[in-house]
Short mmCIF file of C-alpha atoms in Angstrom, two decimals:
data_model
loop_
_atom_site.label_atom_id
_atom_site.label_comp_id
_atom_site.label_asym_id
_atom_site.label_seq_id
_atom_site.Cartn_x
_atom_site.Cartn_y
_atom_site.Cartn_z
CA MET A 7 -16.56 31.89 -70.79
CA ILE A 8 -17.94 29.61 -68.08
CA VAL A 9 -15.33 27.57 -66.19
CA VAL A 10 -16.85 24.33 -64.88
CA CYS A 11 -14.87 22.98 -61.91
CA GLY A 12 -14.84 19.49 -60.43
CA GLU A 13 -14.68 15.83 -61.34
CA ALA A 14 -14.62 13.83 -64.54
CA LEU A 15 -15.06 10.11 -63.83
CA ILE A 16 -16.56 6.85 -65.05
CA ASP A 17 -20.02 5.82 -63.86
CA VAL A 18 -20.50 2.07 -63.60
CA ILE A 19 -24.30 1.92 -63.68
CA HIS A 20 -26.15 -1.08 -62.25
CA ASN A 21 -29.74 -1.11 -63.51
CA ASP A 22 -32.62 -2.73 -61.62
CA ASP A 23 -32.95 -5.32 -64.39
CA GLY A 24 -29.48 -6.69 -63.57
CA THR A 25 -27.64 -5.10 -66.49
CA GLN A 26 -24.71 -2.75 -66.09
CA ARG A 27 -22.75 -0.34 -68.24
CA ALA A 28 -19.78 1.99 -67.89
CA VAL A 29 -20.34 5.55 -69.07
CA PRO A 30 -18.41 8.82 -68.78
CA GLY A 31 -19.81 10.97 -65.99
CA GLY A 32 -19.45 13.35 -63.11
CA GLY A 33 -21.79 16.31 -62.67
CA PRO A 34 -19.23 18.96 -63.71
CA PHE A 35 -18.08 16.83 -66.68
CA ASN A 36 -21.68 16.48 -67.90
CA THR A 37 -22.33 20.18 -67.38
CA ALA A 38 -19.21 21.26 -69.29
CA ARG A 39 -20.07 19.01 -72.25
CA ALA A 40 -23.67 20.16 -72.44
CA LEU A 41 -22.81 23.86 -72.21
CA ALA A 42 -20.22 23.48 -74.96
CA ARG A 43 -22.77 21.67 -77.15
CA LEU A 44 -25.13 24.62 -76.67
CA GLY A 45 -22.44 26.93 -78.02
CA VAL A 46 -21.55 28.50 -74.66
CA PRO A 47 -17.78 29.11 -74.40
CA THR A 48 -16.78 26.59 -71.73
CA ALA A 49 -13.60 25.36 -70.08
CA PHE A 50 -13.30 22.33 -67.79
CA LEU A 51 -11.13 22.75 -64.71
CA GLY A 52 -10.28 19.47 -63.01
CA ARG A 53 -7.82 16.60 -62.80
CA ILE A 54 -8.04 13.98 -65.55
CA SER A 55 -6.09 10.72 -65.78
CA ASN A 56 -3.94 9.82 -68.75
CA ASP A 57 -5.20 6.22 -68.64
CA VAL A 58 -7.67 4.80 -71.18
CA PHE A 59 -10.73 6.11 -69.33
CA GLY A 60 -9.13 9.51 -68.79
CA ARG A 61 -8.27 9.88 -72.47
CA GLN A 62 -11.87 9.00 -73.30
CA LEU A 63 -13.14 11.70 -70.92
CA ALA A 64 -10.76 14.30 -72.34
CA ASP A 65 -11.63 13.41 -75.93
CA LEU A 66 -15.35 13.77 -75.24
CA LEU A 67 -14.89 17.20 -73.69
CA VAL A 68 -12.82 18.39 -76.62
CA SER A 69 -15.12 16.89 -79.26
CA ASP A 70 -18.07 18.72 -77.70
CA GLY A 71 -16.18 22.01 -77.81
CA ALA A 72 -15.03 22.41 -74.19
CA SER A 73 -11.53 23.75 -73.61
CA LEU A 74 -9.01 21.79 -71.54
CA GLU A 75 -6.63 24.71 -71.12
CA LEU A 76 -7.39 24.79 -67.37
CA ALA A 77 -7.45 21.01 -66.88
CA SER A 78 -4.62 19.05 -65.29
CA ILE A 79 -3.53 15.64 -66.64
CA GLY A 80 -1.89 13.03 -64.39
CA SER A 81 -0.94 9.38 -64.02
CA GLU A 82 -3.48 8.47 -61.33
CA ALA A 83 -6.20 5.98 -62.27
CA THR A 84 -9.55 7.46 -63.28
CA THR A 85 -12.05 7.90 -60.45
CA ILE A 86 -14.95 5.41 -60.55
CA ALA A 87 -18.54 5.90 -59.34
CA VAL A 88 -20.74 2.81 -58.96
CA ALA A 89 -24.39 3.82 -59.39
CA ASP A 90 -27.38 1.63 -58.53
CA VAL A 91 -30.31 3.02 -60.55
CA ASP A 92 -33.88 2.08 -59.65
CA SER A 93 -36.88 1.80 -61.96
CA ALA A 94 -37.78 5.46 -61.37
CA GLY A 95 -34.37 6.61 -62.58
CA PHE A 96 -32.93 7.60 -59.19
CA ALA A 97 -29.37 6.55 -58.37
CA GLU A 98 -27.42 5.71 -55.22
CA TYR A 99 -23.64 6.01 -55.52
CA GLN A 100 -20.52 4.42 -54.14
CA PHE A 101 -17.18 5.95 -55.08
CA LEU A 102 -13.75 4.44 -55.64
CA VAL A 103 -11.58 7.48 -54.98
CA GLN A 104 -8.43 6.51 -53.09
CA GLY A 105 -5.39 7.40 -55.17
CA THR A 106 -7.48 8.33 -58.21
CA SER A 107 -7.42 11.35 -60.50
CA ALA A 108 -10.40 13.55 -59.62
CA PRO A 109 -9.57 14.34 -55.96
CA ASN A 110 -5.94 15.09 -56.80
CA LEU A 111 -6.45 18.67 -57.96
CA THR A 112 -4.11 20.96 -55.99
CA PRO A 113 -3.54 24.75 -55.95
CA GLU A 114 -0.29 24.37 -57.87
CA MET A 115 -2.28 23.05 -60.84
CA LEU A 116 -4.32 26.27 -61.17
CA PRO A 117 -3.30 29.45 -62.97
CA GLU A 118 -2.31 32.37 -60.76
CA ARG A 119 -5.33 34.27 -62.08
CA LEU A 120 -8.21 33.45 -64.39
CA GLY A 121 -8.33 35.50 -67.57
CA PRO A 122 -10.71 38.39 -68.25
CA THR A 123 -12.84 36.26 -70.59
CA VAL A 124 -13.97 34.10 -67.64
CA GLU A 125 -17.37 35.45 -66.63
CA ALA A 126 -18.66 32.58 -64.49
CA LEU A 127 -17.56 29.63 -62.35
CA HIS A 128 -19.69 26.51 -61.90
CA LEU A 129 -18.87 23.93 -59.21
CA GLY A 130 -20.34 21.23 -57.02
CA THR A 131 -20.79 17.46 -56.54
CA LEU A 132 -17.51 15.74 -55.58
CA GLY A 133 -15.69 18.99 -56.27
CA LEU A 134 -16.94 20.16 -52.87
CA VAL A 135 -16.35 16.83 -51.11
CA LEU A 136 -12.97 15.30 -51.82
CA ASP A 137 -9.70 16.93 -50.81
CA PRO A 138 -7.40 18.34 -51.98
CA MET A 139 -9.79 19.16 -54.85
CA ALA A 140 -12.51 20.60 -52.59
CA SER A 141 -10.22 22.92 -50.65
CA THR A 142 -8.55 24.00 -53.89
CA LEU A 143 -11.88 24.94 -55.46
CA VAL A 144 -13.19 26.73 -52.36
CA ASP A 145 -10.04 28.87 -52.36
CA LEU A 146 -10.49 29.50 -56.09
CA VAL A 147 -14.04 30.77 -55.54
CA HIS A 148 -12.93 33.14 -52.77
CA ARG A 149 -10.09 34.42 -54.95
CA GLU A 150 -11.95 34.79 -58.25
CA ARG A 151 -15.58 35.57 -57.41
CA ASP A 152 -15.40 39.38 -57.62
CA GLY A 153 -16.99 40.54 -60.88
CA ARG A 154 -18.03 37.01 -61.83
CA VAL A 155 -21.08 34.81 -61.45
CA VAL A 156 -20.62 31.74 -59.24
CA ILE A 157 -23.06 28.87 -59.85
CA MET A 158 -23.19 26.17 -57.15
CA ASP A 159 -24.82 22.76 -57.62
CA PRO A 160 -24.12 20.87 -54.36
CA ASN A 161 -25.47 17.51 -55.61
CA ILE A 162 -24.76 16.23 -52.13
CA ARG A 163 -22.74 13.05 -51.62
CA ILE A 164 -22.70 12.00 -47.96
CA GLY A 165 -20.50 9.44 -46.24
CA LEU A 166 -17.22 10.50 -47.83
CA VAL A 167 -16.24 13.20 -45.32
CA PRO A 168 -17.55 14.13 -41.85
CA ASP A 169 -20.99 15.72 -42.08
CA ALA A 170 -20.10 18.82 -40.05
CA GLU A 171 -17.05 19.57 -42.19
CA TYR A 172 -19.09 19.05 -45.36
CA ARG A 173 -21.95 21.31 -44.24
CA ASP A 174 -19.53 24.09 -43.27
CA ARG A 175 -17.87 23.92 -46.68
CA LEU A 176 -21.19 23.99 -48.54
CA HIS A 177 -22.43 26.98 -46.57
CA ASP A 178 -19.13 28.76 -47.17
CA VAL A 179 -19.39 28.34 -50.95
CA MET A 180 -23.12 29.10 -50.89
CA SER A 181 -22.40 32.48 -49.27
CA GLN A 182 -20.02 33.25 -52.15
CA SER A 183 -22.41 32.10 -54.89
CA THR A 184 -24.74 33.99 -57.20
CA ILE A 185 -26.93 31.04 -58.18
CA VAL A 186 -27.63 27.88 -56.18
CA LYS A 187 -29.30 24.92 -57.86
CA ALA A 188 -30.15 22.09 -55.45
CA SER A 189 -32.55 19.17 -55.21
CA ASN A 190 -35.17 18.96 -52.49
CA ALA A 191 -33.14 16.03 -51.09
CA ASP A 192 -30.05 18.27 -50.94
CA LEU A 193 -31.98 20.89 -49.00
CA ALA A 194 -33.53 18.31 -46.65
CA TRP A 195 -30.00 17.31 -45.64
CA LEU A 196 -28.71 20.87 -45.35
CA TYR A 197 -31.82 22.25 -43.61
CA PRO A 198 -33.56 19.25 -41.98
CA ASP A 199 -36.11 21.38 -40.12
CA LEU A 200 -37.24 23.45 -43.13
CA THR A 201 -39.44 22.91 -46.15
CA TYR A 202 -37.70 23.37 -49.49
CA GLU A 203 -39.47 26.72 -49.93
CA SER A 204 -38.22 27.94 -46.55
CA ALA A 205 -34.76 26.54 -47.27
CA ALA A 206 -34.66 28.52 -50.53
CA GLU A 207 -35.54 31.67 -48.59
CA GLN A 208 -32.80 30.88 -46.09
CA ILE A 209 -30.25 30.50 -48.90
CA LEU A 210 -31.27 33.83 -50.44
CA GLY A 211 -30.53 35.39 -47.06
CA GLU A 212 -27.00 33.98 -47.17
CA GLY A 213 -26.09 35.88 -50.34
CA PRO A 214 -27.18 34.21 -53.61
CA SER A 215 -29.50 36.03 -56.02
CA LEU A 216 -31.28 32.95 -57.40
CA VAL A 217 -32.17 29.55 -55.94
CA VAL A 218 -33.67 26.75 -58.05
CA VAL A 219 -34.87 23.57 -56.35
CA THR A 220 -35.39 20.44 -58.44
CA LEU A 221 -38.23 18.24 -57.19
CA GLY A 222 -37.88 15.00 -59.13
CA ALA A 223 -41.18 14.06 -60.76
CA LEU A 224 -42.79 17.29 -59.51
CA GLY A 225 -40.51 19.52 -61.60
CA ALA A 226 -38.79 22.53 -60.04
CA PHE A 227 -39.29 25.57 -57.82
CA GLY A 228 -37.37 28.82 -58.04
CA ALA A 229 -36.87 31.91 -55.88
CA HIS A 230 -35.08 35.17 -56.73
CA ARG A 231 -34.13 37.83 -54.23
CA ASP A 232 -36.43 40.34 -55.97
CA LEU A 233 -39.07 37.93 -57.28
CA ARG A 234 -39.44 35.22 -54.68
CA LYS A 235 -41.18 32.59 -56.81
CA ILE A 236 -40.39 32.21 -60.50
CA GLY A 237 -42.01 28.88 -61.19
CA LYS A 238 -44.53 26.42 -59.83
CA PRO A 239 -43.72 22.71 -59.48
CA ARG A 240 -44.62 20.84 -62.66
CA VAL A 241 -44.84 17.10 -63.27
CA CYS A 242 -41.93 15.73 -65.25
CA ARG A 243 -40.12 12.48 -65.86
CA PRO A 244 -37.08 11.97 -63.61
CA ARG A 245 -33.97 10.53 -65.23
CA HIS A 246 -30.46 9.69 -64.09
CA GLY A 247 -28.52 12.86 -64.95
CA GLY A 248 -31.60 15.08 -64.89
CA GLY A 249 -30.09 17.27 -62.19
CA ASP A 250 -27.10 17.97 -64.44
CA ALA A 251 -29.53 18.96 -67.20
CA ALA A 252 -31.21 21.45 -64.87
CA ALA A 253 -27.84 22.94 -63.96
CA VAL A 254 -26.99 23.31 -67.63
CA LEU A 255 -30.27 25.11 -68.24
CA LEU A 256 -29.44 27.65 -65.54
CA ASP A 257 -25.90 28.18 -66.80
CA ALA A 258 -27.05 28.58 -70.40
CA ILE A 259 -29.82 31.03 -69.45
CA ASP A 260 -27.32 32.96 -67.38
CA ALA A 261 -24.72 33.12 -70.14
CA ASP A 262 -27.03 33.81 -73.04
CA ARG A 263 -30.67 34.73 -72.58
CA LEU A 264 -30.64 36.86 -69.43
CA GLY A 265 -26.99 37.93 -69.42
CA LEU A 266 -24.37 37.38 -66.75
CA ARG A 267 -24.79 40.80 -65.16
CA LEU A 268 -28.46 40.12 -64.48
CA MET A 269 -27.76 37.40 -61.94
CA MET A 270 -24.95 39.35 -60.32
CA LYS A 271 -26.76 42.58 -59.48
CA ASP A 272 -29.84 43.37 -61.56
CA PRO A 273 -33.41 42.42 -60.62
CA LEU A 274 -35.37 40.19 -62.97
CA PRO A 275 -37.07 42.30 -65.64
CA ALA A 276 -40.85 42.25 -65.81
CA GLY A 277 -42.26 39.47 -67.94
CA VAL A 278 -39.22 37.17 -67.88
CA ASP A 279 -40.45 33.66 -68.61
CA VAL A 280 -38.45 30.98 -66.79
CA ARG A 281 -39.39 27.50 -67.96
CA VAL A 282 -38.73 24.04 -66.56
CA VAL A 283 -36.95 21.37 -68.59
CA ARG A 284 -39.31 18.41 -68.63
CA HIS A 285 -36.95 15.74 -69.86
CA GLY A 286 -33.24 15.24 -69.40
CA ARG A 287 -30.80 12.54 -70.40
CA THR A 288 -27.32 11.57 -69.30
CA LEU A 289 -24.80 12.88 -71.80
#
């Protein structure tokens, strides 16, 4: 089982044509749904409201096959993200978080230990930004990483916490991770003096076995500790939510096609074909 940790929220999307719509969202929420749809045993670990939006989020997770056995339900209002999406499909976010559900995940809401069926943890986005959720999940990774794959998708959101604190937390989790998936924009913020290729090399030196960098319309670039480049950038069509689709691809490959033990300790076998998803859509 893969446990996907972090936020479930509502995206209020403002399009460049003046229209707007409210849709279920949050990187971890999208990832958990998509993995479950692919038939990967998946559990969502996060705080969900019992208001109308929260019930909608929970129902969607369950209907797609994700377990809520590790989720916590509370009376706080559902967290809201306001996204301004441009004509190219890229979004800028503002978050309404004070007193809302997603950040309010605390250690007391977690089990003392994860069960033996849990083979991987996936986390990122607001799950590594907003306390007490972020501190709770960092502690969870340190406690539960041994013998498991940890997949980190920083999906950086600046302006919510001090930059220095945020960078330290990301580097901490990165050093505990097996796989890091990040955009070139994420890496430009984390490593402002490095190219994305050099940043990927730097991350490999911090501990992870695999780094995949998404490049928007140029596709993706990957580096493994034993096979430094696994894919050339390829032209693709960027979409809002495309980064979540790339994270799902990595998780699904890890859980099914290559096997979890591969990313933990084994080198890539000769002839492994790692492909880039050309199109993604928001779930």
